[in-house]
PDB file of C-alpha atoms and ligand atoms in Angstrom:
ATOM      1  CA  UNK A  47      44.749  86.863  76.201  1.00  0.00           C
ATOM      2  CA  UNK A  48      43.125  83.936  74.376  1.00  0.00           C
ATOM      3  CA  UNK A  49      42.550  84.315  70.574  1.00  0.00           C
ATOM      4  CA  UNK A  50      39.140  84.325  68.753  1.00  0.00           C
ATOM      5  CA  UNK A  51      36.915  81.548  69.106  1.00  0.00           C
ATOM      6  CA  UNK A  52      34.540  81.067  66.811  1.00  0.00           C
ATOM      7  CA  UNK A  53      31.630  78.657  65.110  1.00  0.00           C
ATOM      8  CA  UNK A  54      31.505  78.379  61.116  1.00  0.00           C
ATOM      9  CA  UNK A  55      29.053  76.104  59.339  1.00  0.00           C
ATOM     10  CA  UNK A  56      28.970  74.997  56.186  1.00  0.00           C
ATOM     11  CA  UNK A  57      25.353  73.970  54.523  1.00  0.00           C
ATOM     12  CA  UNK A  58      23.457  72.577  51.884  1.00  0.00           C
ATOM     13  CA  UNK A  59      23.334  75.961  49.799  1.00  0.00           C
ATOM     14  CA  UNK A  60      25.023  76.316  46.577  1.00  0.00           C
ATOM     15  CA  UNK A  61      28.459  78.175  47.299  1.00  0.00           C
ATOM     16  CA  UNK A  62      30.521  75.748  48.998  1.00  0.00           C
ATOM     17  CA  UNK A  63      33.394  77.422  47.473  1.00  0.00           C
ATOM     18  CA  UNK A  64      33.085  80.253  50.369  1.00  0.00           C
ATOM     19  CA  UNK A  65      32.810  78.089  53.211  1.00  0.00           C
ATOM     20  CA  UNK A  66      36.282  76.690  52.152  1.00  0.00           C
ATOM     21  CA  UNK A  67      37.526  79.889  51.853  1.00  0.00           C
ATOM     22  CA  UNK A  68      36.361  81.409  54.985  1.00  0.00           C
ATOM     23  CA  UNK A  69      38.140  77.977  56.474  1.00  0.00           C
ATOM     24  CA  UNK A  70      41.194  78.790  55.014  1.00  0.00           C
ATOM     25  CA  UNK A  71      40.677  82.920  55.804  1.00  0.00           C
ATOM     26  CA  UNK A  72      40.891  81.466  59.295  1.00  0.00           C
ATOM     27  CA  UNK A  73      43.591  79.151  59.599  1.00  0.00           C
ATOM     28  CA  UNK A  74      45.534  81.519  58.258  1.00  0.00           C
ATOM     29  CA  UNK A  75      44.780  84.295  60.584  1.00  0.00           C
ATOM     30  CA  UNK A  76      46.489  84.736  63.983  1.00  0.00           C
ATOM     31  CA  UNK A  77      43.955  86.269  66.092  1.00  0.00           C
ATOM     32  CA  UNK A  78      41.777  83.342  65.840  1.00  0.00           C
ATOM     33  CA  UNK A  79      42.732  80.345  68.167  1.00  0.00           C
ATOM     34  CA  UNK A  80      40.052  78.251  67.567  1.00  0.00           C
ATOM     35  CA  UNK A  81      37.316  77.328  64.851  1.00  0.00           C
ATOM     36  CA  UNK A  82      34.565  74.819  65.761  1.00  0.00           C
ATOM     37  CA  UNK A  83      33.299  73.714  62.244  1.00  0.00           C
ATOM     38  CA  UNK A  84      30.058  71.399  61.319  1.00  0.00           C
ATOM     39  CA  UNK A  85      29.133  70.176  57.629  1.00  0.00           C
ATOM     40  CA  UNK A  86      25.662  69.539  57.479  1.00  0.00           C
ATOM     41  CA  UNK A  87      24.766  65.750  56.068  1.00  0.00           C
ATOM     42  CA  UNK A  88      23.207  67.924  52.997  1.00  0.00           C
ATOM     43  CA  UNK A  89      25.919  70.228  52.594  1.00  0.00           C
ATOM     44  CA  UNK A  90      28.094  67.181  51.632  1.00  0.00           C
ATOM     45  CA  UNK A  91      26.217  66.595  48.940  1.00  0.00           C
ATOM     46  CA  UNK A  92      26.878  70.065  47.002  1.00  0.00           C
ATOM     47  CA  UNK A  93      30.411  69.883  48.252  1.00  0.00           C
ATOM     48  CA  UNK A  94      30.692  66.502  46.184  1.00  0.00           C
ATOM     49  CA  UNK A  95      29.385  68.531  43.345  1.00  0.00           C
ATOM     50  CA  UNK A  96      30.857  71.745  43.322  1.00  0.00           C
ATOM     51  CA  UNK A  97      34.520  70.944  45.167  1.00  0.00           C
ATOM     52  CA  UNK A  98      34.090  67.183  43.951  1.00  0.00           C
ATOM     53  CA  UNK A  99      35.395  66.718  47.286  1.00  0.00           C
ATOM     54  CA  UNK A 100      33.256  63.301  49.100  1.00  0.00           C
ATOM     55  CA  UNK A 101      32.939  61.976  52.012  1.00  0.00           C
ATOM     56  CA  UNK A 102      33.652  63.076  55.363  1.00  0.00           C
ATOM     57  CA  UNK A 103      36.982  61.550  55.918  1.00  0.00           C
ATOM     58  CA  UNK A 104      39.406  64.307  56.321  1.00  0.00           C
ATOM     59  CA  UNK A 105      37.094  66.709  55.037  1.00  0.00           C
ATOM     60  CA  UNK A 106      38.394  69.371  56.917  1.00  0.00           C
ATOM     61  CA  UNK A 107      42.107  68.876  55.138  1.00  0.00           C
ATOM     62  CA  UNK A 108      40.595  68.594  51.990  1.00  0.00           C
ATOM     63  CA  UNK A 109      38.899  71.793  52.449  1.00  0.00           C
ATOM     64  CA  UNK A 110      41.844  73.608  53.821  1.00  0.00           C
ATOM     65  CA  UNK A 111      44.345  72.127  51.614  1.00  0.00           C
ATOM     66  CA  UNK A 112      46.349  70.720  54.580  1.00  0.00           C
ATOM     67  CA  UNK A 113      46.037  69.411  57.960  1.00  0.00           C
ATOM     68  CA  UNK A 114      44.181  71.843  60.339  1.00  0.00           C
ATOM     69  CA  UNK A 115      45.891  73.443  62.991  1.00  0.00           C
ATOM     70  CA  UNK A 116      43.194  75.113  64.974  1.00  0.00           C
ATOM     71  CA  UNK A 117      39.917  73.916  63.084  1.00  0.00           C
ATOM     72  CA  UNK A 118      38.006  71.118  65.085  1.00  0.00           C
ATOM     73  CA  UNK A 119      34.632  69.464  63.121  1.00  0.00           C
ATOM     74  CA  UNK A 120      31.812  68.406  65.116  1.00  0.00           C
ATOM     75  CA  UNK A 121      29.251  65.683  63.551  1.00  0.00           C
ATOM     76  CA  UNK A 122      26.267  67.844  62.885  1.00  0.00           C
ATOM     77  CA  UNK A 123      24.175  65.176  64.837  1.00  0.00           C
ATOM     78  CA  UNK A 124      26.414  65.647  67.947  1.00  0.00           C
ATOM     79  CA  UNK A 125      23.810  67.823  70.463  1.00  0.00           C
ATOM     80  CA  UNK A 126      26.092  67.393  73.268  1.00  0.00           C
ATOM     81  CA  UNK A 127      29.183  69.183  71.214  1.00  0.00           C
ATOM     82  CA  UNK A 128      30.523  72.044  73.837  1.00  0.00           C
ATOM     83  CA  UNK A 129      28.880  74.773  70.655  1.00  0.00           C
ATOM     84  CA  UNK A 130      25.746  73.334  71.569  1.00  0.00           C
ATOM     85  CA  UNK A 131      25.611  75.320  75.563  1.00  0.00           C
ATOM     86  CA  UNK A 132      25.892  78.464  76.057  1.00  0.00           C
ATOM     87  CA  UNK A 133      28.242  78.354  78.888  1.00  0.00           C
ATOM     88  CA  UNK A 134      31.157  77.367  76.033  1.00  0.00           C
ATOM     89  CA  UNK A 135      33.156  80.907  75.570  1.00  0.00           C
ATOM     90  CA  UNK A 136      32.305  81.741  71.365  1.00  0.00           C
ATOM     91  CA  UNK A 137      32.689  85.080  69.813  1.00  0.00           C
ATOM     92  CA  UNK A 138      30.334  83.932  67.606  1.00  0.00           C
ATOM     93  CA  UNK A 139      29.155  81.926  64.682  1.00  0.00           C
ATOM     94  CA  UNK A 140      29.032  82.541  60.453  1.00  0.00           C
ATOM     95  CA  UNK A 141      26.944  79.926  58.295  1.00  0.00           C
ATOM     96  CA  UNK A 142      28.373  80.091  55.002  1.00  0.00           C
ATOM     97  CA  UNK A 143      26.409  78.978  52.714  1.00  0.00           C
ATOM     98  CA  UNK A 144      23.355  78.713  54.355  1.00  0.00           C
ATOM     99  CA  UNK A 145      20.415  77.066  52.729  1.00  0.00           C
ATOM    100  CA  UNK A 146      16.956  77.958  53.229  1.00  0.00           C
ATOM    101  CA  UNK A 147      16.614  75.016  54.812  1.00  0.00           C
ATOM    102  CA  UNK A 148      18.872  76.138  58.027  1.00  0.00           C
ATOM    103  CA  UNK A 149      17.537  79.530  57.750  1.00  0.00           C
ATOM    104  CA  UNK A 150      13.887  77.807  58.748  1.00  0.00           C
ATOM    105  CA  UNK A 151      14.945  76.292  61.527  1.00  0.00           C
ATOM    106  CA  UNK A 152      17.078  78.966  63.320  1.00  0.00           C
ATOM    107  CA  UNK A 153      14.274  81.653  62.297  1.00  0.00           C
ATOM    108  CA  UNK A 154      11.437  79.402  64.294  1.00  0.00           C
ATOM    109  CA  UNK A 155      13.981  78.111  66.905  1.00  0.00           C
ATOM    110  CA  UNK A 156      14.018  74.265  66.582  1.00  0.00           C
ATOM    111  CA  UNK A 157      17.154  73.686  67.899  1.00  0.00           C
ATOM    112  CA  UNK A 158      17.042  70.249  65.856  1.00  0.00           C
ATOM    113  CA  UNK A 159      20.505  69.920  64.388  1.00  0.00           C
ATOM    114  CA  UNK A 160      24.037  70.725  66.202  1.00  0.00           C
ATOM    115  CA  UNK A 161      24.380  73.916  63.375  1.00  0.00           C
ATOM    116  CA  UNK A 162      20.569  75.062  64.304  1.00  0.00           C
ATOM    117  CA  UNK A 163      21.270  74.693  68.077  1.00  0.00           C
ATOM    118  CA  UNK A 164      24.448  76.452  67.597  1.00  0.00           C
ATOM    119  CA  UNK A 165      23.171  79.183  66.202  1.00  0.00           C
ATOM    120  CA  UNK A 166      19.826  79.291  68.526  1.00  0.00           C
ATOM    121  CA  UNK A 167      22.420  79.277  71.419  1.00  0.00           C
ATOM    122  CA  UNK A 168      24.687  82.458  69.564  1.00  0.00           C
ATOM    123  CA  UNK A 169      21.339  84.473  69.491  1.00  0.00           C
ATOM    124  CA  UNK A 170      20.717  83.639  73.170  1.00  0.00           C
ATOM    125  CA  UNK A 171      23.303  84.935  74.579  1.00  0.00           C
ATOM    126  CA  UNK A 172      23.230  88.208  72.146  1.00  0.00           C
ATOM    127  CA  UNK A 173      26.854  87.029  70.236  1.00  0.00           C
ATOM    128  CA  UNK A 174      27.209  87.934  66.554  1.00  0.00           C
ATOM    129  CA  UNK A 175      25.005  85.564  63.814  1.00  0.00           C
ATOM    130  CA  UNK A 176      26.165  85.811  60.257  1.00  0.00           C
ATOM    131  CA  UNK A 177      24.202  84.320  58.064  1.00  0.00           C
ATOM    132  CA  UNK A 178      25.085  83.778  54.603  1.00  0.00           C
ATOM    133  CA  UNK A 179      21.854  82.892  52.802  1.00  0.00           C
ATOM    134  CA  UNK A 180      21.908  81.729  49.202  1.00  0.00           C
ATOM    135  CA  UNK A 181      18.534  81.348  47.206  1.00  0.00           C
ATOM    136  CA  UNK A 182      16.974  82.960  44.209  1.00  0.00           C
ATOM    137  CA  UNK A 183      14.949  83.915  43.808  1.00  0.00           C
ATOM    138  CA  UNK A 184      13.429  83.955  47.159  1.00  0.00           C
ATOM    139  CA  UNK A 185       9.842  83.013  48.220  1.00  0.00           C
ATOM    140  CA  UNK A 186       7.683  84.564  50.922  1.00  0.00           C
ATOM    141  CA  UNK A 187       8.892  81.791  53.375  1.00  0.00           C
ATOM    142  CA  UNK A 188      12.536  82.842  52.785  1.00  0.00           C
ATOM    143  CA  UNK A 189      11.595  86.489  53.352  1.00  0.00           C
ATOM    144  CA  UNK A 190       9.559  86.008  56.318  1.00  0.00           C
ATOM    145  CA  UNK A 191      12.137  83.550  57.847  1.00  0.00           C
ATOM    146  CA  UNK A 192      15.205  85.872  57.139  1.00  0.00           C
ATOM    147  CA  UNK A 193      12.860  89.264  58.522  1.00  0.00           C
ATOM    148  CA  UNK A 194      12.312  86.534  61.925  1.00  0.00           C
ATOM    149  CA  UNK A 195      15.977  86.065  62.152  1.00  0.00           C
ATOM    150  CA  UNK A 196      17.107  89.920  61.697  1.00  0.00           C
ATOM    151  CA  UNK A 197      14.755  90.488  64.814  1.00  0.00           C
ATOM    152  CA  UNK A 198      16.163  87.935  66.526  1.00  0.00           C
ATOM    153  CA  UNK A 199      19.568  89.713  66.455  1.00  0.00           C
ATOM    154  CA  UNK A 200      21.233  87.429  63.257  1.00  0.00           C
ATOM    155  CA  UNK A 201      22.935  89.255  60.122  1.00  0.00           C
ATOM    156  CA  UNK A 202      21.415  88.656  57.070  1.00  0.00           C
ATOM    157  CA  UNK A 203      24.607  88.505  54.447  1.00  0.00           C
ATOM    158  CA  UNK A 204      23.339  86.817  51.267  1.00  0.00           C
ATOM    159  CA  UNK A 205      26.005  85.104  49.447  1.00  0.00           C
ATOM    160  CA  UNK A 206      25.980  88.455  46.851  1.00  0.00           C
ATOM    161  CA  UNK A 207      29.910  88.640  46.081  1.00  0.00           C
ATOM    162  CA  UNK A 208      31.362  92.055  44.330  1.00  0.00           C
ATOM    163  CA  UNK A 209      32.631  92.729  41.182  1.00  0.00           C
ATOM    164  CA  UNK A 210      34.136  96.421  41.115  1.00  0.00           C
ATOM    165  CA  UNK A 211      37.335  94.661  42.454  1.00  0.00           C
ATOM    166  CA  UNK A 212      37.203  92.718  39.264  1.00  0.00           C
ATOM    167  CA  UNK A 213      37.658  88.925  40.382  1.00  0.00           C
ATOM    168  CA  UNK A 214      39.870  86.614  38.077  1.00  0.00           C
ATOM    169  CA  UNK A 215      37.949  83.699  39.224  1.00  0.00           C
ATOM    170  CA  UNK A 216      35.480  82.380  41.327  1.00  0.00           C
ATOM    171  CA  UNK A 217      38.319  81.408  44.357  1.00  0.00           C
ATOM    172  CA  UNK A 218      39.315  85.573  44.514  1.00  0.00           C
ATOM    173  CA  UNK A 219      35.328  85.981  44.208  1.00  0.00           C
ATOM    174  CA  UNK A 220      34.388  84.077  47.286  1.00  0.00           C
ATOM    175  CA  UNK A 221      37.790  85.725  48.868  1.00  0.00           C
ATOM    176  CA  UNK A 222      36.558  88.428  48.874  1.00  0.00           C
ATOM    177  CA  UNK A 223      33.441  87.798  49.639  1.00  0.00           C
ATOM    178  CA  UNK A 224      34.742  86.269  52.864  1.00  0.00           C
ATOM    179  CA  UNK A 225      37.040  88.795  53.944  1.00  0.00           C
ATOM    180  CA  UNK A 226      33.548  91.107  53.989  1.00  0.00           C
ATOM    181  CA  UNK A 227      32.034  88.734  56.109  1.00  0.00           C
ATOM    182  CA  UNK A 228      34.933  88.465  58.466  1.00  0.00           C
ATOM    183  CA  UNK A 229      35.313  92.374  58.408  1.00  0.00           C
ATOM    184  CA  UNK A 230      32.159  92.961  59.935  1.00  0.00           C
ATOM    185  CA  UNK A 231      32.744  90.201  62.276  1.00  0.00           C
ATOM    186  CA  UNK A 232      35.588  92.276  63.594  1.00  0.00           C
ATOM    187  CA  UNK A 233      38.729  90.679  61.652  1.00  0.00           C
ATOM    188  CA  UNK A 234      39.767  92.819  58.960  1.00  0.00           C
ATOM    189  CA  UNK A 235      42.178  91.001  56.551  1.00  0.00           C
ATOM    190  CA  UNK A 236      45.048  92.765  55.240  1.00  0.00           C
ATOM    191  CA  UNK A 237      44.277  91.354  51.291  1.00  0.00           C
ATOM    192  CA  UNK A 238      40.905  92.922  51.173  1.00  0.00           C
ATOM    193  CA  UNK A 239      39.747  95.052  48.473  1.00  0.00           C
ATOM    194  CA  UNK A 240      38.779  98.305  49.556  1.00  0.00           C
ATOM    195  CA  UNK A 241      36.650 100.470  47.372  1.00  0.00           C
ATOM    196  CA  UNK A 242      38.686 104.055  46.796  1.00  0.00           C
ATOM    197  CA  UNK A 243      36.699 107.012  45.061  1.00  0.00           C
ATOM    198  CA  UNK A 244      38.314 109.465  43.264  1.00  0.00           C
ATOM    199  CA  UNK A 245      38.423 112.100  46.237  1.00  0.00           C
TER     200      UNK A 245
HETATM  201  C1  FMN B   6      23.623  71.051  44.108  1.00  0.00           C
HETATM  202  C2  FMN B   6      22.623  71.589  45.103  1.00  0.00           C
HETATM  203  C3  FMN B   6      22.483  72.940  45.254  1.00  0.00           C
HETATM  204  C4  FMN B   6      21.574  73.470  46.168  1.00  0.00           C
HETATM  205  N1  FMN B   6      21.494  74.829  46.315  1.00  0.00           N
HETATM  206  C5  FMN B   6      20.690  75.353  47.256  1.00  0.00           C
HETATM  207  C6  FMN B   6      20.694  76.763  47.489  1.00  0.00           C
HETATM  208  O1  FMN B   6      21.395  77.538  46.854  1.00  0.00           O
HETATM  209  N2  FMN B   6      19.917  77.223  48.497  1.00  0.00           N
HETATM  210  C7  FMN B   6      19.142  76.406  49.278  1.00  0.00           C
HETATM  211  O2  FMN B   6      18.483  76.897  50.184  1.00  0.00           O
HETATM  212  N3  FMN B   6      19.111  75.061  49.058  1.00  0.00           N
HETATM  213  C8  FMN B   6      19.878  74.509  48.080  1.00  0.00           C
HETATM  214  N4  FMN B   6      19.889  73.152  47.871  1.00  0.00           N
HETATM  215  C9  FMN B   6      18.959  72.316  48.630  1.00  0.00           C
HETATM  216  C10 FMN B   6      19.448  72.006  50.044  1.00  0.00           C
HETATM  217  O3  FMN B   6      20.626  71.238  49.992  1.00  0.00           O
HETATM  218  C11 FMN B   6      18.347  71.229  50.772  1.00  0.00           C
HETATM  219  O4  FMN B   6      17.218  72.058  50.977  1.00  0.00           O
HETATM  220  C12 FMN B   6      18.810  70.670  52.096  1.00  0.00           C
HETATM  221  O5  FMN B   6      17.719  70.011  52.732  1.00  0.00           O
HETATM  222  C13 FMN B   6      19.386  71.700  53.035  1.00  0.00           C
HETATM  223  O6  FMN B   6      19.777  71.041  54.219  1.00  0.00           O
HETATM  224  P1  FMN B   6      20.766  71.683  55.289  1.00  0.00           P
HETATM  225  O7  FMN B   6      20.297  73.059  55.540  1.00  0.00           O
HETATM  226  O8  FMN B   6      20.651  70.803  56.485  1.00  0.00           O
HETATM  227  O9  FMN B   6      22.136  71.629  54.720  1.00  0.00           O
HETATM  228  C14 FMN B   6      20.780  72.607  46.946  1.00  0.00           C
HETATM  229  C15 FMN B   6      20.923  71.222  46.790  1.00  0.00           C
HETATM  230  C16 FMN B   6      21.834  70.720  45.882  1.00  0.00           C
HETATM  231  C17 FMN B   6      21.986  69.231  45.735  1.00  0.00           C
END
């Protein structure tokens, strides 16, 4: 039986940090055969600033740490990509971070970027949407646009990490964080925290 096939986007939100680590969540993890990944042009920008990471040249092995085994990255202006039809077998997608920006465009459908088409193509044919928003605060645009996507069948999963697991830095923060994300997406990872009450 083939593996997991999924879609993961990084954008121009603050919080690159957990789009590498849901890359490297991934690679790591043998259910999931194979990732189709897209930077948007913007998202470059914050990665140069908060991963001081630049350019696109092997950006996926400089996310990842090494060469990628099973992650392929599509050029965000590539409409034609196979993510871009619906008749391409995808479990789904996960945009994390995802800026306001994105959020706008998948919300009212435009369709006008490989990532927005992407996603406008997971809600078609009713496959899971994660999106991780990041903003704050948020304006009336933001709210309307993430209330248009819920209806339209996306998560809404703000970038809000934990802290009763008591991070040591921000890396185990956005791990964490992730292995939320890929929980509800089905893929439970064995070195999540899970909260235990005093029963
Ligand atoms: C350092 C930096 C941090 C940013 N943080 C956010 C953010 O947290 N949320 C957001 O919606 N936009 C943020 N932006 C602005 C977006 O990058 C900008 O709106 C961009 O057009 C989004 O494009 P994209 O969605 O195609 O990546 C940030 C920009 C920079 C340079």
């Amino acid at each position: 039986m083939p593996g997991v096939q999924l879609t993961v986007a990084i954008t121009g939100a603050s919080g690159a940090v957990f789009g590498r680590e849901l890359l490297r969540a991934l690679e790591q993890d043998e259910r999931v055969s194979r990732v189709h990944f897209v930077a948007s042009e913007n998202s470059l920008r914050v990665m140069a600033e908060e991963l001081e990471i630049s350019g696109r040249t092997d950006l996926l092995a400089k996310l990842i740490g090494a060469a990628p085994a099973k992650t392929i990255q599509h050029p965000d202006a590539n409409i034609g990509a196979s993510i871009a039809s619906g008749s391409h077998p995808s479990h789904g997608m996960i945009i994390l971070p995802c800026s306001m920006g994105t959020l706008a465009s998948i919300a009212n459908g435009l369709a006008n970027s490989l990532i927005a088409r992407a996603a406008d193509v997971t809600l078609k044919e009713r496959r899971p949407l994660i999106l991780c928003v990041r903003e704050t605060p948020f304006n009336r645009i933001h709210l309307r646009n993430m209330n248009l996507a819920a209806e339209a069948g996306a998560v809404i999963f703000p970038c809000i990490p934990a802290f009763y697991n008591k991070p040591i830095d921000s890396t185990e923060m956005a791990r964490q964080f992730v292995y939320r994300v890929l929980a509800h997406f089905g893929l439970p990872e064995p070195g999540a925290y899970v909260w235990k009450a005093n029963e």
